[in-house]
Coordinates of C-alpha atoms and ligand atoms in Angstrom, one line a residue:
M4 CA -9.0 -1.1 28.1
I5 CA -7.6 -3.6 25.6
K6 CA -4.7 -2.7 23.3
G7 CA -4.4 -4.1 19.9
I8 CA -3.2 -3.0 16.4
G9 CA -5.3 -0.3 14.8
V10 CA -5.7 -1.4 11.2
S11 CA -8.5 0.7 10.0
P12 CA -8.7 4.2 11.5
G13 CA -11.7 5.9 13.1
I14 CA -13.8 5.7 16.2
S15 CA -17.0 4.0 16.9
I16 CA -19.2 3.4 19.9
G17 CA -21.6 0.4 19.9
R18 CA -22.6 -2.9 21.5
A19 CA -20.6 -6.0 21.2
F20 CA -21.7 -9.0 19.1
V21 CA -19.4 -11.9 20.0
L22 CA -19.0 -14.1 16.9
K23 CA -18.8 -17.8 18.0
K24 CA -16.9 -19.9 15.5
M25 CA -18.3 -23.2 14.3
E26 CA -15.0 -25.0 14.2
G27 CA -14.8 -28.4 12.6
K28 CA -14.0 -31.3 15.0
M29 CA -12.6 -34.7 14.3
N30 CA -15.2 -37.5 14.9
G31 CA -12.8 -40.5 14.6
R32 CA -15.2 -42.6 12.5
L33 CA -13.4 -45.1 10.4
L34 CA -14.6 -46.6 7.2
N35 CA -15.1 -50.3 7.0
N36 CA -14.9 -51.4 3.4
E37 CA -14.2 -50.2 -0.2
N38 CA -17.9 -49.5 -0.7
E39 CA -17.9 -47.0 2.2
I40 CA -14.7 -45.5 1.0
L41 CA -16.2 -44.9 -2.5
Q42 CA -19.3 -43.4 -0.9
E43 CA -17.2 -41.1 1.3
I44 CA -15.2 -39.9 -1.7
K45 CA -18.5 -39.1 -3.6
H46 CA -19.8 -37.3 -0.5
F47 CA -16.5 -35.3 -0.2
D48 CA -16.6 -34.3 -3.9
H49 CA -20.2 -33.2 -3.6
A50 CA -19.4 -31.1 -0.6
V51 CA -16.5 -29.4 -2.4
E52 CA -18.7 -28.8 -5.4
L53 CA -21.4 -27.2 -3.2
A54 CA -18.8 -25.1 -1.4
A55 CA -17.3 -23.9 -4.7
N56 CA -20.7 -23.1 -6.1
E57 CA -21.4 -21.1 -2.9
I58 CA -18.3 -18.9 -3.3
E59 CA -19.1 -18.5 -7.0
A60 CA -22.6 -17.4 -6.1
I61 CA -21.4 -14.9 -3.5
K62 CA -19.1 -13.5 -6.2
A63 CA -21.8 -13.4 -8.9
N64 CA -24.4 -11.9 -6.6
S65 CA -22.3 -9.2 -5.2
E66 CA -19.8 -8.6 -7.9
I67 CA -20.8 -5.0 -8.3
L68 CA -20.8 -4.4 -4.6
L69 CA -17.3 -5.9 -4.1
N70 CA -14.1 -4.0 -4.3
D71 CA -11.0 -5.4 -6.0
E72 CA -9.6 -6.8 -2.8
E73 CA -12.7 -8.7 -2.0
L74 CA -13.0 -10.0 -5.5
A75 CA -9.4 -11.1 -5.3
I76 CA -10.0 -13.0 -2.1
L77 CA -13.0 -14.8 -3.6
E78 CA -11.1 -15.7 -6.7
T79 CA -8.2 -17.1 -4.7
Q80 CA -10.6 -19.2 -2.7
I81 CA -12.2 -20.5 -5.9
E82 CA -8.8 -21.5 -7.1
L83 CA -7.8 -23.1 -3.8
I84 CA -11.0 -25.0 -3.4
N85 CA -10.5 -26.6 -6.8
D86 CA -6.8 -27.4 -6.2
P87 CA -6.3 -31.0 -7.4
Q88 CA -3.4 -31.5 -4.9
I89 CA -5.8 -30.9 -1.9
R90 CA -8.3 -33.4 -3.3
E91 CA -5.5 -35.9 -3.9
D92 CA -4.2 -35.5 -0.3
V93 CA -7.7 -36.0 1.2
L94 CA -8.5 -39.0 -1.0
K95 CA -5.1 -40.6 -0.1
K96 CA -6.0 -40.3 3.6
I97 CA -9.4 -41.8 3.0
W98 CA -8.0 -44.7 1.0
T99 CA -5.0 -45.5 3.1
E100 CA -6.0 -44.6 6.6
K101 CA -9.7 -45.3 6.1
V102 CA -10.6 -42.1 7.9
N103 CA -13.9 -40.3 7.1
A104 CA -13.9 -37.3 4.8
N105 CA -14.5 -34.8 7.7
D106 CA -11.4 -36.0 9.5
A107 CA -9.3 -36.4 6.4
L108 CA -10.1 -32.8 5.4
L109 CA -9.4 -31.4 8.8
Q110 CA -6.0 -33.1 8.8
V111 CA -5.0 -32.0 5.3
F112 CA -6.1 -28.4 5.9
D113 CA -4.4 -28.3 9.2
V114 CA -1.1 -29.1 7.6
I115 CA -1.7 -26.5 4.9
A116 CA -2.8 -23.8 7.3
Q117 CA 0.3 -24.5 9.5
L118 CA 2.5 -24.2 6.4
F119 CA 1.1 -20.7 5.7
E120 CA 1.3 -19.7 9.3
N121 CA 5.0 -20.5 9.4
M122 CA 5.8 -18.4 6.4
D123 CA 8.1 -15.4 6.8
D124 CA 6.0 -13.2 4.6
E125 CA 3.3 -11.5 6.7
Y126 CA 0.8 -11.4 3.8
M127 CA 1.2 -15.2 3.1
R128 CA 0.9 -15.9 6.9
A129 CA -2.4 -14.1 6.8
R130 CA -3.6 -16.4 4.0
S131 CA -3.9 -19.3 6.4
S132 CA -7.3 -17.9 7.3
D133 CA -8.3 -18.5 3.7
M134 CA -7.4 -22.1 4.1
K135 CA -9.4 -22.4 7.3
D136 CA -12.3 -20.6 5.7
I137 CA -12.4 -23.0 2.8
A138 CA -12.1 -26.0 5.1
N139 CA -15.1 -24.8 7.2
R140 CA -17.2 -24.2 4.1
I141 CA -16.6 -27.8 2.9
L142 CA -17.2 -29.1 6.4
N143 CA -20.4 -27.3 6.6
H144 CA -21.7 -29.2 3.5
L145 CA -20.2 -32.5 4.6
N146 CA -22.0 -32.2 7.9
Q147 CA -25.0 -30.6 6.2
A148 CA -25.0 -27.7 8.6
D149 CA -26.5 -24.5 7.4
I150 CA -24.3 -21.6 7.1
E151 CA -25.2 -19.1 9.7
L152 CA -26.5 -15.8 8.5
H153 CA -26.1 -13.0 10.9
H154 CA -28.4 -10.0 11.2
F155 CA -27.2 -7.2 13.3
D156 CA -28.7 -4.4 15.3
P157 CA -27.5 -0.8 14.5
N158 CA -24.1 0.1 15.9
T159 CA -22.8 -3.4 16.3
I160 CA -19.2 -4.0 17.0
I161 CA -18.1 -7.5 16.0
I162 CA -15.8 -9.2 18.4
A163 CA -14.2 -12.4 17.1
E164 CA -11.2 -14.6 17.3
D165 CA -10.4 -13.9 13.7
L166 CA -12.7 -13.2 10.8
S167 CA -12.7 -15.4 7.7
P168 CA -12.9 -13.9 4.3
S169 CA -16.4 -15.3 3.8
D170 CA -17.5 -14.0 7.3
T171 CA -16.6 -10.5 6.3
I172 CA -17.9 -10.7 2.8
T173 CA -21.3 -12.4 3.4
M174 CA -22.0 -10.4 6.6
D175 CA -24.6 -7.8 6.4
I176 CA -22.3 -5.0 7.3
R177 CA -24.9 -2.2 7.1
Y178 CA -25.1 -1.9 10.9
I179 CA -21.6 -2.9 11.7
T180 CA -19.5 0.0 13.0
G181 CA -16.4 -1.8 14.1
F182 CA -14.4 -5.0 14.2
A183 CA -12.0 -6.2 16.9
T184 CA -10.3 -9.6 16.7
Q185 CA -8.1 -11.6 19.0
T186 CA -5.5 -12.4 16.3
G187 CA -4.7 -11.0 12.9
S188 CA -2.2 -8.6 11.3
K189 CA -2.2 -5.5 9.1
T190 CA -2.7 -7.8 6.1
S191 CA -5.4 -10.0 7.6
H192 CA -8.8 -9.9 5.9
T193 CA -10.4 -8.0 8.8
A194 CA -7.9 -5.3 8.1
I195 CA -8.2 -5.3 4.3
I196 CA -11.9 -5.4 4.2
A197 CA -12.6 -3.0 7.2
K198 CA -10.2 -0.5 5.6
S199 CA -11.7 -0.7 2.2
K200 CA -15.2 -0.2 3.7
G201 CA -14.0 2.6 6.0
I202 CA -15.1 0.7 9.2
P203 CA -12.7 1.2 12.2
A204 CA -11.0 -2.1 13.2
I205 CA -8.4 -3.4 15.6
V206 CA -6.7 -6.8 15.3
N207 CA -4.4 -8.7 17.6
C208 CA -6.2 -7.8 20.8
G209 CA -5.1 -10.9 22.5
E210 CA -6.9 -13.3 25.0
K211 CA -8.5 -10.5 26.9
I212 CA -11.0 -10.1 24.1
H213 CA -12.8 -13.3 25.4
E214 CA -13.9 -11.4 28.5
I215 CA -16.2 -9.4 26.3
Q216 CA -19.9 -10.5 26.4
D217 CA -22.7 -9.9 23.9
N218 CA -24.2 -6.4 24.3
D219 CA -21.3 -5.0 26.3
V220 CA -20.9 -1.3 25.5
I221 CA -17.7 -0.8 23.5
I222 CA -15.6 2.2 22.4
L223 CA -13.4 1.1 19.5
D224 CA -10.6 3.5 18.6
G225 CA -9.2 2.1 15.3
T226 CA -6.7 5.0 15.0
K227 CA -5.0 4.3 18.3
G228 CA -5.7 0.5 18.4
L229 CA -7.7 0.8 21.7
L230 CA -10.8 -1.0 22.8
Y231 CA -12.7 0.1 25.9
V232 CA -15.2 -2.3 27.4
S233 CA -18.2 -0.9 29.4
P234 CA -16.5 2.5 29.7
H235 CA -17.5 5.3 32.1
E236 CA -19.9 7.9 31.0
S237 CA -17.2 10.6 31.0
L238 CA -15.1 8.6 28.6
L239 CA -18.1 8.0 26.4
Q240 CA -18.8 11.7 26.3
E241 CA -15.2 12.4 25.4
Y242 CA -15.4 10.0 22.5
R243 CA -18.8 11.2 21.3
V244 CA -17.2 14.7 20.8
L245 CA -14.3 13.1 18.9
I246 CA -16.7 11.2 16.7
T247 CA -18.5 14.5 15.8
D248 CA -15.2 16.2 15.0
H249 CA -14.1 13.2 12.9
Q250 CA -17.4 13.2 10.9
K251 CA -17.0 16.9 10.2
Q252 CA -13.4 16.5 9.0
A253 CA -14.3 13.4 7.0
G254 CA -17.1 15.3 5.3
E255 CA -14.9 18.2 4.3
L256 CA -12.2 15.8 3.1
K257 CA -14.6 13.9 1.1
L258 CA -15.9 17.0 -0.6
L259 CA -12.4 17.9 -1.6
R260 CA -11.4 14.4 -2.6
D261 CA -13.4 14.3 -5.8
K262 CA -12.6 17.9 -6.8
A263 CA -9.9 18.5 -9.4
A264 CA -7.2 20.8 -8.1
I265 CA -7.9 23.8 -10.4
T266 CA -7.1 27.4 -9.5
S267 CA -9.8 30.0 -9.4
D268 CA -8.5 31.2 -12.9
G269 CA -8.6 27.7 -14.4
T270 CA -5.1 26.2 -14.2
K271 CA -5.0 22.5 -13.3
I272 CA -2.4 21.4 -10.8
I273 CA -1.6 17.7 -10.5
L274 CA -1.5 16.4 -6.9
S275 CA -0.1 13.0 -6.5
A276 CA 1.1 10.7 -3.8
N277 CA 4.4 9.4 -2.5
I278 CA 4.0 5.7 -1.6
S279 CA 6.2 2.7 -0.8
N280 CA 3.8 -0.2 -1.4
A281 CA 0.5 -1.3 -2.9
A282 CA -1.3 -1.0 0.4
E283 CA -0.8 2.7 0.4
L284 CA -2.8 3.1 -2.9
E285 CA -6.0 3.0 -0.8
S286 CA -5.0 6.0 1.1
M287 CA -3.9 7.6 -2.1
F288 CA -7.4 7.3 -3.7
G289 CA -9.0 8.1 -0.3
H290 CA -7.2 11.5 -0.3
G291 CA -7.9 12.3 -3.9
A292 CA -4.4 11.8 -5.4
E293 CA -4.3 11.6 -9.2
G294 CA -1.4 9.1 -9.3
V295 CA 1.8 8.1 -7.8
G296 CA 4.5 10.9 -8.1
L297 CA 7.1 8.8 -6.3
L298 CA 7.1 5.1 -5.6
R299 CA 10.0 4.6 -3.2
T300 CA 11.1 1.0 -4.1
E301 CA 13.5 0.7 -1.1
M302 CA 10.7 -0.9 1.1
L303 CA 10.7 -3.9 -1.2
F304 CA 14.4 -4.4 -0.5
M305 CA 14.3 -3.8 3.3
D306 CA 13.4 -6.1 6.2
R307 CA 14.6 -9.3 4.5
E308 CA 17.6 -11.5 4.2
Q309 CA 18.5 -11.3 0.5
F310 CA 17.7 -9.3 -2.7
P311 CA 14.3 -10.1 -4.0
D312 CA 14.5 -11.9 -7.3
E313 CA 13.1 -10.6 -10.6
D314 CA 9.7 -12.4 -10.2
E315 CA 9.2 -11.2 -6.7
Q316 CA 10.0 -7.6 -7.7
F317 CA 7.7 -8.0 -10.7
E318 CA 4.8 -9.0 -8.5
F319 CA 5.4 -6.1 -6.2
Y320 CA 5.3 -3.6 -9.1
Q321 CA 2.5 -5.4 -10.9
A322 CA 0.3 -5.3 -7.8
I323 CA 0.8 -1.5 -7.8
A324 CA 0.3 -1.2 -11.5
I325 CA -3.0 -3.1 -11.4
N326 CA -4.4 -1.5 -8.3
A327 CA -3.6 2.0 -9.4
K328 CA -6.5 1.7 -11.9
G329 CA -4.8 3.3 -14.8
K330 CA -3.3 6.2 -12.9
P331 CA 0.3 7.1 -13.6
I332 CA 3.0 5.7 -11.3
I333 CA 6.5 7.0 -11.2
V334 CA 8.7 4.1 -10.1
R335 CA 12.0 5.3 -8.7
T336 CA 14.8 2.8 -9.0
I337 CA 16.4 1.8 -5.8
D338 CA 17.8 4.6 -3.7
I339 CA 19.9 2.9 -1.1
G340 CA 23.0 4.2 0.6
G341 CA 23.1 7.4 2.6
D342 CA 20.8 6.6 5.5
K343 CA 19.2 3.6 3.9
H344 CA 21.0 0.3 4.3
L345 CA 20.2 -3.3 3.5
P346 CA 21.3 -5.8 6.1
Y347 CA 22.3 -8.3 3.4
F348 CA 24.2 -5.9 1.2
N349 CA 27.5 -5.0 2.8
L350 CA 27.8 -1.4 1.9
P351 CA 31.2 0.0 2.9
A352 CA 31.4 2.2 6.0
E353 CA 32.0 5.7 4.6
L354 CA 33.0 9.0 6.1
N355 CA 30.4 10.9 4.2
P356 CA 27.7 8.3 3.3
F357 CA 25.3 11.0 1.8
L358 CA 28.1 12.0 -0.5
G359 CA 29.1 8.4 -1.2
Y360 CA 28.2 5.1 -2.8
R361 CA 24.4 5.4 -3.1
A362 CA 21.4 5.2 -5.4
I363 CA 22.2 5.4 -9.1
R364 CA 25.9 5.2 -8.3
I365 CA 25.4 1.7 -6.9
C366 CA 23.1 0.8 -9.8
L367 CA 25.6 1.8 -12.5
D368 CA 28.4 -0.1 -10.6
R369 CA 26.2 -3.2 -9.9
K370 CA 24.6 -3.6 -13.3
D371 CA 23.7 -7.2 -12.4
L372 CA 21.3 -6.0 -9.7
F373 CA 20.1 -2.9 -11.6
I374 CA 19.0 -4.8 -14.7
I375 CA 16.9 -7.2 -12.6
Q376 CA 15.0 -4.3 -11.2
L377 CA 14.6 -2.7 -14.6
K378 CA 13.3 -5.9 -16.1
A379 CA 10.8 -6.3 -13.3
I380 CA 9.6 -2.8 -13.7
L381 CA 9.3 -3.2 -17.5
R382 CA 7.4 -6.4 -17.1
A383 CA 4.9 -4.7 -14.8
S384 CA 4.6 -1.8 -17.2
A385 CA 2.3 -4.1 -19.3
F386 CA -0.2 -3.8 -16.5
G387 CA -0.4 -0.1 -15.8
D388 CA 0.9 3.4 -16.6
L389 CA 4.4 3.0 -15.2
K390 CA 7.3 5.5 -15.6
I391 CA 10.8 5.0 -14.5
M392 CA 12.8 7.6 -12.5
F393 CA 16.5 7.5 -11.7
P394 CA 17.6 9.1 -8.3
M395 CA 20.7 11.1 -7.4
I396 CA 21.6 12.0 -11.0
S397 CA 24.5 14.5 -11.0
N398 CA 25.5 14.6 -14.7
V399 CA 24.3 13.6 -18.1
T400 CA 26.6 10.6 -18.5
E401 CA 24.8 8.8 -15.6
I402 CA 21.5 9.3 -17.4
R403 CA 22.9 7.9 -20.7
E404 CA 24.4 4.9 -18.9
A405 CA 21.2 4.2 -17.0
K406 CA 19.2 4.4 -20.2
K407 CA 21.6 2.1 -21.9
I408 CA 21.1 -0.5 -19.3
L409 CA 17.3 0.0 -19.6
E410 CA 17.6 -0.7 -23.3
E411 CA 19.5 -3.9 -22.6
A412 CA 16.7 -4.9 -20.2
K413 CA 14.2 -4.2 -23.0
F414 CA 16.3 -6.2 -25.5
I415 CA 16.4 -9.3 -23.1
L416 CA 12.6 -9.1 -22.6
T417 CA 12.0 -8.8 -26.3
Q418 CA 14.2 -11.9 -26.9
Q419 CA 12.1 -13.7 -24.3
N420 CA 8.9 -12.6 -25.9
I421 CA 7.8 -10.9 -22.7
S422 CA 5.6 -7.9 -23.2
F423 CA 6.3 -4.5 -21.7
K424 CA 5.6 -0.8 -22.5
A425 CA 8.3 -0.2 -25.2
D426 CA 8.0 3.6 -25.0
I427 CA 8.0 3.8 -21.2
K428 CA 8.8 7.3 -20.1
V429 CA 12.0 8.0 -18.3
G430 CA 12.7 10.8 -15.9
I431 CA 15.2 11.8 -13.2
M432 CA 15.1 13.2 -9.7
I433 CA 16.7 16.6 -9.5
E434 CA 18.2 16.5 -6.0
I435 CA 21.8 17.4 -6.6
P436 CA 22.7 21.1 -7.2
S437 CA 24.7 20.2 -10.4
A438 CA 21.6 18.6 -11.9
A439 CA 19.5 21.6 -11.0
I440 CA 22.0 24.0 -12.5
T441 CA 22.3 22.0 -15.7
A442 CA 18.6 21.2 -16.0
D443 CA 18.7 22.5 -19.6
I444 CA 21.4 19.9 -20.5
L445 CA 19.6 17.1 -18.7
A446 CA 16.3 18.0 -20.2
E447 CA 17.5 16.7 -23.6
E448 CA 17.7 13.2 -22.2
V449 CA 14.4 12.7 -20.3
S450 CA 10.6 13.2 -20.3
F451 CA 10.2 14.5 -16.8
F452 CA 12.0 15.9 -13.7
S453 CA 10.9 15.5 -10.2
I454 CA 12.5 17.8 -7.7
G455 CA 13.7 16.1 -4.6
T456 CA 13.9 19.0 -2.1
N457 CA 14.9 16.8 0.8
D458 CA 18.3 16.1 -0.7
L459 CA 18.5 19.2 -2.9
C460 CA 18.4 21.2 0.4
Q461 CA 21.0 19.3 2.2
Y462 CA 23.4 19.4 -0.8
T463 CA 22.8 23.1 -1.6
L464 CA 23.1 24.3 1.9
A465 CA 25.7 21.7 3.1
V466 CA 23.4 20.7 5.9
D467 CA 23.1 17.0 6.7
R468 CA 19.4 16.3 6.7
M469 CA 19.8 13.9 9.6
N470 CA 21.7 16.2 11.9
E471 CA 19.4 17.8 14.5
K472 CA 22.1 20.1 15.7
I473 CA 22.1 22.1 12.5
S474 CA 18.5 21.5 11.5
H475 CA 17.8 25.2 11.8
L476 CA 20.0 25.7 8.7
Y477 CA 18.0 23.1 6.7
D478 CA 15.8 25.6 4.9
P479 CA 14.0 25.1 1.6
F480 CA 13.1 28.8 1.6
N481 CA 16.7 29.8 1.4
P482 CA 17.0 32.0 -1.7
G483 CA 19.8 29.7 -3.0
V484 CA 17.5 26.7 -3.0
L485 CA 14.6 28.7 -4.5
R486 CA 16.7 29.9 -7.4
L487 CA 17.7 26.3 -8.2
I488 CA 14.1 25.1 -8.0
K489 CA 13.0 28.0 -10.3
N490 CA 15.8 27.2 -12.8
V491 CA 14.7 23.5 -13.0
I492 CA 11.1 24.6 -13.6
D493 CA 12.0 27.3 -16.1
Q494 CA 14.3 24.9 -18.1
G495 CA 11.8 22.1 -17.9
R496 CA 9.0 24.3 -19.4
K497 CA 11.4 25.6 -22.0
H498 CA 12.4 22.1 -23.1
H499 CA 8.9 20.6 -22.8
V500 CA 9.9 18.4 -19.9
H501 CA 7.2 17.8 -17.3
V502 CA 8.3 19.1 -13.9
G503 CA 7.0 17.8 -10.5
M504 CA 8.3 17.9 -7.0
C505 CA 8.3 14.9 -4.6
G506 CA 10.4 16.3 -1.8
E507 CA 8.7 17.3 1.5
M508 CA 8.4 20.9 0.3
A509 CA 5.6 19.9 -2.1
S510 CA 3.4 19.2 1.0
D511 CA 4.1 22.5 2.7
P512 CA 1.1 24.7 2.3
L513 CA 3.3 27.7 2.8
A514 CA 5.2 26.8 -0.4
T515 CA 2.2 25.9 -2.6
Q516 CA 1.5 29.3 -4.2
L517 CA 5.1 30.1 -4.6
L518 CA 5.8 26.9 -6.5
M519 CA 2.6 27.3 -8.5
G520 CA 3.8 30.7 -9.4
M521 CA 7.1 29.3 -10.6
G522 CA 5.2 27.0 -12.9
L523 CA 5.4 23.7 -11.0
E524 CA 3.0 21.2 -12.7
E525 CA 2.9 18.4 -10.2
F526 CA 3.1 18.2 -6.4
S527 CA 3.7 14.7 -5.0
M528 CA 3.4 14.1 -1.2
S529 CA 2.2 11.7 1.4
A530 CA -1.5 11.2 0.7
A531 CA -2.7 12.7 4.0
S532 CA -1.1 16.1 3.1
I533 CA -3.1 16.4 -0.2
P534 CA -6.3 18.0 1.1
A535 CA -4.5 20.9 2.7
V536 CA -2.5 21.7 -0.4
K537 CA -5.6 21.2 -2.6
K538 CA -7.5 23.8 -0.5
I539 CA -4.9 26.4 -1.3
V540 CA -4.9 25.6 -5.0
L541 CA -8.7 25.8 -5.2
S542 CA -8.9 29.1 -3.3
N543 CA -6.2 31.0 -5.2
S544 CA -5.4 32.1 -8.7
M545 CA -2.3 31.6 -10.9
E546 CA -2.2 35.3 -11.3
K547 CA -1.7 35.8 -7.6
A548 CA 0.7 32.9 -7.5
R549 CA 2.9 34.5 -10.2
E550 CA 2.9 37.7 -8.3
I551 CA 3.9 36.0 -5.1
C552 CA 6.7 34.2 -7.0
R553 CA 8.0 37.5 -8.5
S554 CA 8.0 39.2 -5.1
V555 CA 9.7 36.2 -3.3
M556 CA 12.5 36.0 -6.0
Q557 CA 13.4 39.6 -5.2
M558 CA 13.8 38.9 -1.5
N559 CA 17.2 38.3 0.2
S560 CA 16.5 36.1 3.2
S561 CA 14.3 33.2 4.0
T562 CA 13.1 35.0 7.1
Q563 CA 11.7 37.7 4.9
I564 CA 10.3 35.1 2.4
I565 CA 8.6 33.0 5.1
S566 CA 6.9 36.0 6.8
Y567 CA 5.7 37.3 3.5
L568 CA 4.3 33.8 2.5
E569 CA 2.6 33.6 5.9
Q570 CA 0.8 36.8 5.1
T571 CA -0.3 35.6 1.7
L572 CA -2.1 32.5 3.2
Ligands
PEP602 C1 14.1 13.9 -1.9 O1 15.4 13.8 -1.8 O2 13.5 14.9 -1.9 C2 13.3 12.7 -2.1 C3 12.0 12.7 -2.4 O3 13.9 11.5 -1.9 P1 14.3 10.8 -0.5 O4 13.6 11.6 0.5 O5 13.7 9.4 -0.7 O6 15.7 10.9 -0.5
MG603 MG1 16.4 12.0 -2.3

């Protein structure tokens, strides 16, 4: 067994095809005179031109077959291959050191690939394989080698050191059922492409992968990141059963994915996803979400040494805006404090951090930081259907202040002639009891509410959501919590404010009909939870949901409510 990182889930059984790399080697040949140098430069330029044409041709021939990620990889490569700086560096080496084009190119690309490999950012590190890929393409033409075209037998599992973008794009993948590589990360091409094609894949398997021979029988478990080489029949049998189960589930899921969530009596319910970065959009679409009901932006601020600047933030939101393909995205402004800390932002130690300096409270206090995030979100709003949501709102003044800063951000961008969506919709999280109780007042200020039951529960019941000792008291079905939720939905509907829910309760099938009956319009949850909730929407009516709601609101304990809801399922 070899353990790696599972980057594309699923299981496959097949035979190994060990991909041997045609790496470029230095030949040490030196050029003798100016004539040879000029010839070598011509030779180099021609090879670059052929390599560039080749990538253009791959792109043109398979444009309709490629997804956005693959197209982006090819476009980046076309840009890099034509980079004048790279040509200048190669030519300088040829002129000054009199080395041949092959060696000059290898040296220049080695430096660039190293540069990428040493970057902190995982995504940028993974781009070093783009550089190696481009270098190999040019080298192939310089050395007039034919680019190998692979044809595979059915159920082939590709075993490689790493896969270059062009390997994965030009490969005839019809018969490939798995990828396993020695190196690589979650953002390497193998990962991106395998995931987008739904092929199980494992990266970072280490040196042991070299022990695998062509035609070895392999079990590849992309979900667990495990690779079994020449396994026993009993293990094969176990995995065959798992594959059948997976296929059945995937089939059911797929059928649901493209179905709109409409009740049996015709009411449409919006099911959207909670995400933290652009990579999760794939899972969002894969599970049939209709948009992003909550983009938690904290991830962008974590795992780093300083605040991301406006451009970096803009790129993060822009990538999501573009890749969401026109679907709505609710971007929640930073919600730090409480249990979420940033290593570089010295938040004071507090006796009650969940009741303390957090979320919108920090933003209104540190306008300098807040306005940067708002400007970045606004700039990205020119690329997709973004909405802005403020967390932890407890009163109307906070909304007015936040909106004032948003207007300042718009003013600055207008002055700078930078485009953004001027009428971007603004909403708030309802997660503090005072906000839930005064939903009628707050409704005057915003376009939408999103109920954050995770915090609403802890504040309503005075139960720390992190404290395991009292977790039995943490109960969204407590009549007190339910009354607050119902009030928010009633007031939202009365004031024509869209009401969604992005707390965990939205993903609980037990709560689905009750919330539908209250009139909740949008349920936002982790993508994987969507099919189960969708099943309930599809197989029930609004009439029944309203009846359930009426009954539940008469009940006096969550024990009674939960057992009643269990019966209704
Ligand atoms: C919530 O409080 O319900 C919520 C969705 O926000 P978070 O879990 O990020 O606090
Ligand atoms: Mg919250």
